[in-house]
Amino acid sequence: MSIIVQKYGGTSVGTPERIKAVANRVIQKKNQGHQLVVIVSAMGKTTDSLIELARQITDNPAPREMDMLLTTGEQVSISLLAMALMDQGQPAVSFTGPQLGIQTTSLHQKARILDIDVSRIHQALAQNQVVVVAGFQGVSENQEITTLGRGGSDTSAVALAAKLRATCEIYTDVEGIYTMDPRKLPGAKKLDYITSEEMMEMASLGAGVLHHRSVELAHKFQVPLYLASTFSDQPGTWVVNGGNEGMEESLVTGMTSSRSDVQVTLMNLPAGMKSLRRIFSEMAEKEVNVDMISQMMNGNQRMYVSFTIPREDVQVARSLMETWHAEDDAIHWDINENIVKMSIVGLGMRTHSGVAGNVFAALEGAGIELKMVTTSEINISWVLAEEDEAKAIQAIGQAFELAEEE
Amino acid sequence: MSIIVQKYGGTSVGTPERIKAVANRVIQKKNQGHQLVVIVSAMGKTTDSLIELARQITDNPAPREMDMLLTTGEQVSISLLAMALMDQGQPAVSFTGPQLGIQTTSLHQKARILDIDVSRIHQALAQNQVVVVAGFQGVSENQEITTLGRGGSDTSAVALAAKLRATCEIYTDVEGIYTMDPRKLPGAKKLDYITSEEMMEMASLGAGVLHHRSVELAHKFQVPLYLASTFSDQPGTWVVNGGNEGMEESLVTGMTSSRSDVQVTLMNLPAGMKSLRRIFSEMAEKEVNVDMISQMMNGNQRMYVSFTIPREDVQVARSLMETWHAEDDAIHWDINENIVKMSIVGLGMRTHSGVAGNVFAALEGAGIELKMVTTSEINISWVLAEEDEAKAIQAIGQAFELAEEE
């Protein structure tokens, strides 16, 4: 009998009614002849409420105690789902992360999974039980309760699937991976398949469906990953390992658009690697995550450098630049917060040249000016003014046939 | 340095503000030169909300999964209290029951503590930390999460104090032990001391302040027990081990009055031990907790038997009596639900005769008729009609000086 690992997110288990519906879906799958391991997140907005409780106590909670607090959310969900399964006649048993021995590093709130002892899972499966596991949590070498940070429950699910050599099905409130967020591009196509390489690019570029980390893990351990909606029976999207030559590849698989970055421009920097190295190493020390970079000379001795950083890091960046300006008052800087970062992703770009040209042509045709462009092997990213976002999405969507025809 | 174990109930940690106030009290005590171990219950009505969540899922939750669910309540409180302590500059660390190795039997929802590994507590105390422990929970031999049932957090606190050879201070929303519930007897006196024997009688007779089980444990392990209010600085009540000859004993220490029982009367039973044994063994098999018993002959061959049972067991008792009546239709029965069970408790009764006489005189003077009386070494209990409760409390309170004079 094959093992299937299913993961249900917070919205999917947001109320007792929904938990019962999830139990029903799990049993359906079980009755098709599979063994089921189910990972759940905390119900609905539970995690947010717990964070708010902590905030009312202190502005600076100890990460260890935050983990102690937040892991209760999933513990509630697993017990309720196990009850719902048993209420529908299906034997079930729930396990916390520590109970199952989901061994992690000891970095609270950002722990990484080291290993999982699946012996208790195998025992329970052999007794015809559905195994319900708390996502997002584990235990360190010192028996401390840890959490995995952002995307943690997806990561728990993929890691368990890897260890159990199982398929991993992730259920959320969206029906799969689309060429583009359908709220932004009406008619955006749902993909039946996407390669994990493309998915990793999409995830790190801001498509919020699956966290980068879990896709990476699935890729590394060759875990078949399937993404679909808890609330419908529509087929979802398979994330497959790349290089499947038989699969018809489109040139561009998907598109993302994100307002979570700002553009920083430094003017009249002394030319040369030395000042570039200094800028980016000081940014890195402060954990400012620099993404797109473009640089050009400004006369012989001076240059411009422009780059994007996450919006939440603006204050840190500002204080760094004030230091540089204080040391060399020729240096000036500008922060543009009204920008959008857009990208297209597709394995097909590897073998087809001219995609960038098509992007420029489409945007030019729509009368849009680019502020910055970078390209990598399987993606092209660009920055434009916020007010041009909708027009650009239309133009690119049309140029690469990302939406259904009307 | 002496170790003090403090326990704060659900009302005491009901809001973030109250948790901060508890942290403040803990630090005050610490600064007097003690090492502190603090047990907390779940915040306010959390446990009730979790039970209601489970009820929305199933009418018949598995006890194992209920324990998984309910233990999250205390886990939230301990993390928040540890945060509040640290926020006020006091190093602190929280532990769940399983994490600390509070070993229990494996009977879910009613587990009993077997042993506690206090090595992690000693380590933390040595590092100047306040140790915050989740009450009510433990872990069985099979690494299952268990709960201790009613009075569980008090039991956790006393057990930890026994193991640490510490004093145990229990903080609730009442200021100590009174001669009688002050809502029922205005002016009831707060006791500075009560013996653990008297306290055990009071607890099992329905004085809801401390659970019988924790008093018993404190008595067994000679743990000094102190009961006071979280919300005031008034001195509370010490529960001391009996036989302290130097201590001025009053004849009657306290009084209880409870509406949680009903009176059952069986008429025209065949006389003799055989039918008595049968009645009470069949009641015991059904786990009906029979309390006061009185029996009298009715002619030569037949007898009356009257006894009290908990109100929630009426249905079970009724069906037993229907069986007996079906076998011997001379047997009739009556259930009186409008009764009150009252008791007075006092070690002094051991050496003073005539206390029962004083009770009867006081009640007779108030024109109250008794339905049943039993006496033991240190208590006298009686049953009367519900409508006589207030009058009886007044009369007994006056006769034994249980209230302050106006």
Coordinates of C-alpha atoms in Angstrom, one line a residue, chain A residues 3-149:
Chain A
I3 CA 1.7 6.1 1.7
I4 CA 0.3 9.6 1.0
V5 CA 1.2 12.6 3.0
Q6 CA -1.4 15.3 3.0
K7 CA -1.0 18.8 4.4
Y8 CA -3.9 21.1 5.2
G9 CA -3.3 24.8 5.9
G10 CA -4.9 27.0 8.5
T11 CA -7.8 28.1 6.4
S12 CA -8.6 24.5 5.6
V13 CA -9.0 23.6 9.3
G14 CA -10.4 27.0 10.4
T15 CA -13.6 25.8 12.0
P16 CA -14.9 22.6 13.5
E17 CA -17.1 22.2 10.3
R18 CA -14.1 22.5 8.1
I19 CA -12.1 20.0 10.2
K20 CA -14.9 17.5 9.7
A21 CA -14.8 18.2 5.9
V22 CA -11.0 17.5 6.0
A23 CA -11.6 14.3 7.9
N24 CA -14.1 13.3 5.2
R25 CA -11.5 14.0 2.4
V26 CA -8.9 12.0 4.2
I27 CA -11.1 9.0 4.6
Q28 CA -12.1 9.1 0.9
K29 CA -8.4 8.9 0.0
K30 CA -7.8 6.2 2.6
N31 CA -10.7 4.2 1.1
Q32 CA -9.0 4.3 -2.3
G33 CA -6.4 2.0 -0.7
H34 CA -3.7 4.3 0.6
Q35 CA -2.1 4.8 4.0
L36 CA -2.5 8.4 5.1
V37 CA -0.3 10.7 7.1
V38 CA -1.9 14.2 7.6
I39 CA 0.0 17.3 8.6
V40 CA -2.1 20.2 9.8
S41 CA -1.4 23.9 10.6
A42 CA -3.0 25.9 13.4
M43 CA -6.7 26.7 12.9
G44 CA -7.4 29.9 11.0
K45 CA -5.9 33.0 12.7
T46 CA -4.8 31.1 15.8
T47 CA -1.1 31.9 15.3
D48 CA -1.9 35.6 14.9
S49 CA -3.9 35.6 18.1
L50 CA -1.1 33.9 20.0
I51 CA 1.4 36.4 18.7
E52 CA -0.9 39.2 19.7
L53 CA -1.2 37.7 23.3
A54 CA 2.6 37.7 23.5
R55 CA 2.8 41.3 22.3
Q56 CA 0.5 42.3 25.1
I57 CA 3.0 40.8 27.5
T58 CA 6.3 42.1 26.0
D59 CA 7.8 43.8 23.0
N60 CA 10.7 41.4 23.0
P61 CA 9.6 37.8 23.7
A62 CA 12.3 35.2 24.0
P63 CA 12.3 33.0 20.9
R64 CA 12.2 29.8 23.1
E65 CA 9.0 31.0 24.8
M66 CA 7.5 32.0 21.5
D67 CA 8.0 28.5 20.2
M68 CA 6.5 27.1 23.4
L69 CA 3.5 29.4 22.8
L70 CA 3.0 29.0 19.1
T71 CA 3.3 25.2 18.9
T72 CA 0.0 24.9 20.9
G73 CA -1.9 26.1 17.8
E74 CA -1.1 22.9 15.8
Q75 CA -1.5 20.7 18.8
V76 CA -5.2 21.9 19.0
S77 CA -5.7 21.1 15.3
I78 CA -4.2 17.6 15.4
S79 CA -6.3 16.5 18.3
L80 CA -9.5 17.9 16.8
L81 CA -8.8 16.3 13.4
A82 CA -8.0 12.9 15.1
M83 CA -11.4 13.2 16.9
A84 CA -13.2 14.0 13.7
L85 CA -11.7 11.0 12.0
M86 CA -12.6 8.7 14.8
D87 CA -16.1 10.2 14.9
Q88 CA -16.5 9.1 11.3
G89 CA -15.3 5.6 12.2
Q90 CA -11.7 5.9 11.0
P91 CA -9.1 5.0 13.7
A92 CA -6.6 7.9 14.0
V93 CA -3.9 9.1 16.3
S94 CA -2.3 12.5 16.6
F95 CA 1.4 13.3 17.3
T96 CA 3.1 16.6 18.2
G97 CA 6.5 17.2 16.6
P98 CA 8.5 16.5 19.8
Q99 CA 6.5 13.4 20.4
L100 CA 7.3 12.0 17.0
G101 CA 11.0 13.0 17.3
I102 CA 11.0 15.5 14.5
Q103 CA 14.6 16.4 15.3
T104 CA 15.7 20.0 14.4
T105 CA 18.5 22.4 15.0
S106 CA 18.2 24.4 18.1
L107 CA 17.6 27.8 16.5
H108 CA 14.2 28.8 17.9
Q109 CA 11.7 30.2 15.5
K110 CA 13.9 29.3 12.5
A111 CA 14.9 25.7 13.2
R112 CA 15.8 23.3 10.4
I113 CA 14.8 19.7 10.3
L114 CA 17.7 17.2 10.8
D115 CA 15.9 13.9 10.9
I116 CA 12.5 12.3 11.7
D117 CA 12.0 9.0 13.5
V118 CA 9.2 7.4 11.5
S119 CA 8.9 4.2 13.5
R120 CA 5.8 5.3 15.5
I121 CA 4.2 6.4 12.2
H122 CA 4.8 3.0 10.6
Q123 CA 3.5 1.3 13.8
A124 CA 0.3 3.3 13.7
L125 CA -0.2 2.9 9.9
A126 CA 0.2 -0.9 10.3
Q127 CA -2.7 -0.7 12.8
N128 CA -4.9 0.9 10.1
Q129 CA -4.7 4.3 11.8
V130 CA -4.6 7.6 10.0
V131 CA -1.6 9.5 11.5
V132 CA -2.2 13.2 12.2
V133 CA 1.0 15.2 12.7
A134 CA 1.5 18.8 14.0
G135 CA 3.3 20.8 11.3
F136 CA 5.7 23.6 11.8
Q137 CA 7.3 22.1 15.0
G138 CA 10.0 19.8 16.2
V139 CA 12.4 19.2 19.1
S140 CA 16.1 20.1 19.5
E141 CA 18.8 17.9 20.9
N142 CA 18.2 19.5 24.3
Q143 CA 14.5 18.5 24.2
E144 CA 13.5 22.1 23.6
I145 CA 10.4 22.7 21.5
T146 CA 11.3 24.4 18.3
T147 CA 9.4 25.9 15.3
L148 CA 10.5 25.9 11.7
G149 CA 9.7 29.5 10.8

